[in-house]
JSON list of C-alpha atoms in Angstrom, two decimals:
[
{"chain": "A", "resi": 23, "resn": "UNK", "atom": "CA", "xyz": [101.78, 30.91, 36.75]},
{"chain": "A", "resi": 24, "resn": "UNK", "atom": "CA", "xyz": [104.09, 31.20, 39.66]},
{"chain": "A", "resi": 25, "resn": "UNK", "atom": "CA", "xyz": [106.90, 33.57, 39.65]},
{"chain": "A", "resi": 26, "resn": "UNK", "atom": "CA", "xyz": [108.73, 32.82, 42.94]},
{"chain": "A", "resi": 27, "resn": "UNK", "atom": "CA", "xyz": [111.22, 30.59, 41.31]},
{"chain": "A", "resi": 28, "resn": "UNK", "atom": "CA", "xyz": [112.28, 33.04, 38.65]},
{"chain": "A", "resi": 29, "resn": "UNK", "atom": "CA", "xyz": [115.84, 35.03, 39.01]},
{"chain": "A", "resi": 30, "resn": "UNK", "atom": "CA", "xyz": [115.26, 38.64, 38.50]},
{"chain": "A", "resi": 31, "resn": "UNK", "atom": "CA", "xyz": [117.25, 41.57, 39.98]},
{"chain": "A", "resi": 32, "resn": "UNK", "atom": "CA", "xyz": [115.90, 43.05, 43.18]},
{"chain": "A", "resi": 33, "resn": "UNK", "atom": "CA", "xyz": [115.67, 46.28, 41.21]},
{"chain": "A", "resi": 34, "resn": "UNK", "atom": "CA", "xyz": [115.69, 47.71, 37.68]},
{"chain": "A", "resi": 35, "resn": "UNK", "atom": "CA", "xyz": [117.11, 51.10, 36.77]},
{"chain": "A", "resi": 36, "resn": "UNK", "atom": "CA", "xyz": [115.78, 53.15, 34.00]},
{"chain": "A", "resi": 37, "resn": "UNK", "atom": "CA", "xyz": [118.65, 52.23, 31.75]},
{"chain": "A", "resi": 38, "resn": "UNK", "atom": "CA", "xyz": [118.40, 48.34, 32.56]},
{"chain": "A", "resi": 39, "resn": "UNK", "atom": "CA", "xyz": [114.60, 48.30, 31.66]},
{"chain": "A", "resi": 40, "resn": "UNK", "atom": "CA", "xyz": [114.94, 47.97, 27.71]},
{"chain": "A", "resi": 41, "resn": "UNK", "atom": "CA", "xyz": [117.65, 45.42, 28.09]},
{"chain": "A", "resi": 42, "resn": "UNK", "atom": "CA", "xyz": [115.89, 43.31, 30.45]},
{"chain": "A", "resi": 43, "resn": "UNK", "atom": "CA", "xyz": [112.81, 43.15, 28.37]},
{"chain": "A", "resi": 44, "resn": "UNK", "atom": "CA", "xyz": [114.80, 42.26, 25.22]},
{"chain": "A", "resi": 45, "resn": "UNK", "atom": "CA", "xyz": [116.56, 39.37, 27.16]},
{"chain": "A", "resi": 46, "resn": "UNK", "atom": "CA", "xyz": [113.44, 38.13, 28.59]},
{"chain": "A", "resi": 47, "resn": "UNK", "atom": "CA", "xyz": [111.64, 38.23, 25.34]},
{"chain": "A", "resi": 48, "resn": "UNK", "atom": "CA", "xyz": [114.59, 36.33, 23.69]},
{"chain": "A", "resi": 49, "resn": "UNK", "atom": "CA", "xyz": [114.77, 33.94, 26.47]},
{"chain": "A", "resi": 50, "resn": "UNK", "atom": "CA", "xyz": [110.83, 32.75, 26.33]},
{"chain": "A", "resi": 51, "resn": "UNK", "atom": "CA", "xyz": [110.80, 33.04, 22.25]},
{"chain": "A", "resi": 52, "resn": "UNK", "atom": "CA", "xyz": [110.02, 29.99, 20.42]},
{"chain": "A", "resi": 53, "resn": "UNK", "atom": "CA", "xyz": [113.44, 28.76, 19.49]},
{"chain": "A", "resi": 54, "resn": "UNK", "atom": "CA", "xyz": [112.38, 25.62, 17.94]},
{"chain": "A", "resi": 55, "resn": "UNK", "atom": "CA", "xyz": [111.87, 27.68, 14.68]},
{"chain": "A", "resi": 56, "resn": "UNK", "atom": "CA", "xyz": [115.18, 29.16, 14.81]},
{"chain": "A", "resi": 57, "resn": "UNK", "atom": "CA", "xyz": [116.68, 32.45, 15.75]},
{"chain": "A", "resi": 58, "resn": "UNK", "atom": "CA", "xyz": [114.75, 34.90, 17.97]},
{"chain": "A", "resi": 59, "resn": "UNK", "atom": "CA", "xyz": [112.54, 37.13, 15.56]},
{"chain": "A", "resi": 60, "resn": "UNK", "atom": "CA", "xyz": [111.19, 40.17, 16.89]},
{"chain": "A", "resi": 61, "resn": "UNK", "atom": "CA", "xyz": [108.00, 40.04, 14.53]},
{"chain": "A", "resi": 62, "resn": "UNK", "atom": "CA", "xyz": [107.04, 37.08, 16.53]},
{"chain": "A", "resi": 63, "resn": "UNK", "atom": "CA", "xyz": [107.53, 38.87, 20.04]},
{"chain": "A", "resi": 64, "resn": "UNK", "atom": "CA", "xyz": [105.48, 42.03, 18.53]},
{"chain": "A", "resi": 65, "resn": "UNK", "atom": "CA", "xyz": [102.72, 39.57, 17.33]},
{"chain": "A", "resi": 66, "resn": "UNK", "atom": "CA", "xyz": [102.54, 38.16, 20.79]},
{"chain": "A", "resi": 67, "resn": "UNK", "atom": "CA", "xyz": [102.39, 41.25, 22.68]},
{"chain": "A", "resi": 68, "resn": "UNK", "atom": "CA", "xyz": [99.95, 42.94, 20.19]},
{"chain": "A", "resi": 69, "resn": "UNK", "atom": "CA", "xyz": [102.30, 45.54, 18.57]},
{"chain": "A", "resi": 70, "resn": "UNK", "atom": "CA", "xyz": [103.89, 45.84, 15.31]},
{"chain": "A", "resi": 71, "resn": "UNK", "atom": "CA", "xyz": [107.58, 45.29, 14.85]},
{"chain": "A", "resi": 72, "resn": "UNK", "atom": "CA", "xyz": [108.22, 48.88, 14.84]},
{"chain": "A", "resi": 73, "resn": "UNK", "atom": "CA", "xyz": [106.19, 49.67, 17.88]},
{"chain": "A", "resi": 74, "resn": "UNK", "atom": "CA", "xyz": [108.42, 46.84, 19.58]},
{"chain": "A", "resi": 75, "resn": "UNK", "atom": "CA", "xyz": [111.53, 48.39, 18.46]},
{"chain": "A", "resi": 76, "resn": "UNK", "atom": "CA", "xyz": [110.51, 51.73, 19.74]},
{"chain": "A", "resi": 77, "resn": "UNK", "atom": "CA", "xyz": [109.84, 50.36, 23.20]},
{"chain": "A", "resi": 78, "resn": "UNK", "atom": "CA", "xyz": [113.22, 48.66, 23.23]},
{"chain": "A", "resi": 79, "resn": "UNK", "atom": "CA", "xyz": [115.10, 51.77, 21.93]},
{"chain": "A", "resi": 80, "resn": "UNK", "atom": "CA", "xyz": [113.21, 54.09, 24.37]},
{"chain": "A", "resi": 81, "resn": "UNK", "atom": "CA", "xyz": [111.24, 52.64, 27.15]},
{"chain": "A", "resi": 82, "resn": "UNK", "atom": "CA", "xyz": [109.11, 55.65, 27.57]},
{"chain": "A", "resi": 83, "resn": "UNK", "atom": "CA", "xyz": [107.36, 54.48, 24.43]},
{"chain": "A", "resi": 84, "resn": "UNK", "atom": "CA", "xyz": [105.98, 51.62, 26.62]},
{"chain": "A", "resi": 85, "resn": "UNK", "atom": "CA", "xyz": [102.28, 52.30, 27.04]},
{"chain": "A", "resi": 86, "resn": "UNK", "atom": "CA", "xyz": [101.55, 52.15, 30.72]},
{"chain": "A", "resi": 87, "resn": "UNK", "atom": "CA", "xyz": [98.21, 50.08, 30.12]},
{"chain": "A", "resi": 88, "resn": "UNK", "atom": "CA", "xyz": [100.52, 47.40, 28.66]},
{"chain": "A", "resi": 89, "resn": "UNK", "atom": "CA", "xyz": [102.72, 47.01, 31.73]},
{"chain": "A", "resi": 90, "resn": "UNK", "atom": "CA", "xyz": [100.95, 43.96, 33.25]},
{"chain": "A", "resi": 91, "resn": "UNK", "atom": "CA", "xyz": [100.48, 42.38, 30.02]},
{"chain": "A", "resi": 92, "resn": "UNK", "atom": "CA", "xyz": [104.21, 42.75, 29.17]},
{"chain": "A", "resi": 93, "resn": "UNK", "atom": "CA", "xyz": [104.96, 41.27, 32.42]},
{"chain": "A", "resi": 94, "resn": "UNK", "atom": "CA", "xyz": [103.08, 38.25, 31.72]},
{"chain": "A", "resi": 95, "resn": "UNK", "atom": "CA", "xyz": [104.73, 37.57, 28.44]},
{"chain": "A", "resi": 96, "resn": "UNK", "atom": "CA", "xyz": [107.97, 37.99, 29.72]},
{"chain": "A", "resi": 97, "resn": "UNK", "atom": "CA", "xyz": [107.19, 35.97, 32.74]},
{"chain": "A", "resi": 98, "resn": "UNK", "atom": "CA", "xyz": [107.94, 37.99, 35.72]},
{"chain": "A", "resi": 99, "resn": "UNK", "atom": "CA", "xyz": [105.67, 38.95, 38.51]},
{"chain": "A", "resi": 100, "resn": "UNK", "atom": "CA", "xyz": [103.29, 41.68, 37.54]},
{"chain": "A", "resi": 101, "resn": "UNK", "atom": "CA", "xyz": [103.43, 43.53, 40.88]},
{"chain": "A", "resi": 102, "resn": "UNK", "atom": "CA", "xyz": [107.32, 43.71, 40.77]},
{"chain": "A", "resi": 103, "resn": "UNK", "atom": "CA", "xyz": [107.60, 44.77, 37.16]},
{"chain": "A", "resi": 104, "resn": "UNK", "atom": "CA", "xyz": [104.83, 47.27, 37.23]},
{"chain": "A", "resi": 105, "resn": "UNK", "atom": "CA", "xyz": [106.94, 48.87, 40.35]},
{"chain": "A", "resi": 106, "resn": "UNK", "atom": "CA", "xyz": [110.03, 48.82, 38.42]},
{"chain": "A", "resi": 107, "resn": "UNK", "atom": "CA", "xyz": [108.66, 50.57, 35.29]},
{"chain": "A", "resi": 108, "resn": "UNK", "atom": "CA", "xyz": [107.04, 53.30, 37.16]},
{"chain": "A", "resi": 109, "resn": "UNK", "atom": "CA", "xyz": [110.02, 53.83, 39.72]},
{"chain": "A", "resi": 110, "resn": "UNK", "atom": "CA", "xyz": [112.22, 54.12, 36.81]},
{"chain": "A", "resi": 111, "resn": "UNK", "atom": "CA", "xyz": [109.86, 56.35, 34.62]},
{"chain": "A", "resi": 112, "resn": "UNK", "atom": "CA", "xyz": [108.52, 58.35, 37.43]},
{"chain": "A", "resi": 113, "resn": "UNK", "atom": "CA", "xyz": [111.19, 58.31, 40.21]},
{"chain": "A", "resi": 114, "resn": "UNK", "atom": "CA", "xyz": [109.85, 61.53, 42.14]},
{"chain": "A", "resi": 115, "resn": "UNK", "atom": "CA", "xyz": [106.36, 60.27, 41.93]},
{"chain": "A", "resi": 116, "resn": "UNK", "atom": "CA", "xyz": [107.01, 56.93, 43.34]},
{"chain": "A", "resi": 117, "resn": "UNK", "atom": "CA", "xyz": [109.48, 58.32, 45.97]},
{"chain": "A", "resi": 118, "resn": "UNK", "atom": "CA", "xyz": [106.57, 59.93, 47.29]},
{"chain": "A", "resi": 119, "resn": "UNK", "atom": "CA", "xyz": [104.63, 57.06, 47.36]},
{"chain": "A", "resi": 120, "resn": "UNK", "atom": "CA", "xyz": [107.03, 54.90, 49.13]},
{"chain": "A", "resi": 121, "resn": "UNK", "atom": "CA", "xyz": [107.69, 57.85, 51.79]},
{"chain": "A", "resi": 122, "resn": "UNK", "atom": "CA", "xyz": [103.99, 57.91, 52.64]},
{"chain": "A", "resi": 123, "resn": "UNK", "atom": "CA", "xyz": [103.87, 54.08, 53.09]},
{"chain": "A", "resi": 124, "resn": "UNK", "atom": "CA", "xyz": [107.00, 54.35, 55.30]},
{"chain": "A", "resi": 125, "resn": "UNK", "atom": "CA", "xyz": [105.48, 57.30, 57.48]},
{"chain": "A", "resi": 126, "resn": "UNK", "atom": "CA", "xyz": [102.23, 54.94, 57.63]},
{"chain": "A", "resi": 127, "resn": "UNK", "atom": "CA", "xyz": [104.07, 52.05, 58.86]},
{"chain": "A", "resi": 128, "resn": "UNK", "atom": "CA", "xyz": [106.19, 54.15, 61.58]},
{"chain": "A", "resi": 129, "resn": "UNK", "atom": "CA", "xyz": [102.94, 55.51, 62.88]},
{"chain": "A", "resi": 130, "resn": "UNK", "atom": "CA", "xyz": [101.19, 52.18, 63.37]},
{"chain": "A", "resi": 131, "resn": "UNK", "atom": "CA", "xyz": [104.54, 50.85, 64.84]},
{"chain": "A", "resi": 132, "resn": "UNK", "atom": "CA", "xyz": [104.83, 53.81, 67.42]},
{"chain": "A", "resi": 133, "resn": "UNK", "atom": "CA", "xyz": [101.09, 53.12, 68.23]},
{"chain": "A", "resi": 134, "resn": "UNK", "atom": "CA", "xyz": [101.89, 49.48, 69.12]},
{"chain": "A", "resi": 135, "resn": "UNK", "atom": "CA", "xyz": [105.10, 50.46, 71.23]},
{"chain": "A", "resi": 136, "resn": "UNK", "atom": "CA", "xyz": [103.37, 53.33, 72.82]},
{"chain": "A", "resi": 137, "resn": "UNK", "atom": "CA", "xyz": [99.51, 53.11, 72.92]},
{"chain": "A", "resi": 138, "resn": "UNK", "atom": "CA", "xyz": [99.10, 56.10, 75.11]},
{"chain": "A", "resi": 139, "resn": "UNK", "atom": "CA", "xyz": [99.83, 59.86, 75.13]},
{"chain": "A", "resi": 140, "resn": "UNK", "atom": "CA", "xyz": [101.79, 61.79, 77.85]},
{"chain": "A", "resi": 141, "resn": "UNK", "atom": "CA", "xyz": [100.15, 64.81, 78.96]},
{"chain": "A", "resi": 142, "resn": "UNK", "atom": "CA", "xyz": [101.73, 67.26, 81.25]},
{"chain": "A", "resi": 143, "resn": "UNK", "atom": "CA", "xyz": [99.32, 69.09, 83.47]},
{"chain": "A", "resi": 144, "resn": "UNK", "atom": "CA", "xyz": [100.21, 72.63, 84.50]},
{"chain": "A", "resi": 145, "resn": "UNK", "atom": "CA", "xyz": [98.53, 75.07, 86.54]},
{"chain": "A", "resi": 146, "resn": "UNK", "atom": "CA", "xyz": [98.19, 77.44, 83.22]},
{"chain": "A", "resi": 147, "resn": "UNK", "atom": "CA", "xyz": [96.69, 74.94, 81.49]},
{"chain": "A", "resi": 148, "resn": "UNK", "atom": "CA", "xyz": [94.31, 74.10, 84.16]},
{"chain": "A", "resi": 149, "resn": "UNK", "atom": "CA", "xyz": [93.33, 77.95, 84.70]},
{"chain": "A", "resi": 150, "resn": "UNK", "atom": "CA", "xyz": [92.88, 78.67, 81.03]},
{"chain": "A", "resi": 151, "resn": "UNK", "atom": "CA", "xyz": [90.26, 75.97, 80.88]},
{"chain": "A", "resi": 152, "resn": "UNK", "atom": "CA", "xyz": [92.61, 73.89, 78.48]},
{"chain": "A", "resi": 153, "resn": "UNK", "atom": "CA", "xyz": [92.08, 70.77, 81.07]},
{"chain": "A", "resi": 154, "resn": "UNK", "atom": "CA", "xyz": [89.31, 69.92, 83.12]},
{"chain": "A", "resi": 155, "resn": "UNK", "atom": "CA", "xyz": [90.00, 68.69, 86.66]}
]
């Protein structure tokens, strides 16, 4: 399944997750049988209708183990959707992860631009044995 042609927002905020899921479920439901039915969507996801409603009422009810499966059902890239869910539900933790990645990228970039270390030799450094000549 290719997700490249799908038009989805760049990011989803916490408040946008449940409406996004609902809209995608409605979009990809079997419309040949008439109006969208949540029982059908719940069955496709392996939930009861009440479980699906609980998730759509409060996104925090979404089991984390089901994020990738839900992404496939609503036909979005699982990696993108997982990032959106985790960023919305765990913003501080995700900020730490993104911050760490940013630091790693900066360190690699610095090494490529300047692959050497500047060391200033001083008499005191040499006399105290910090640097051998």
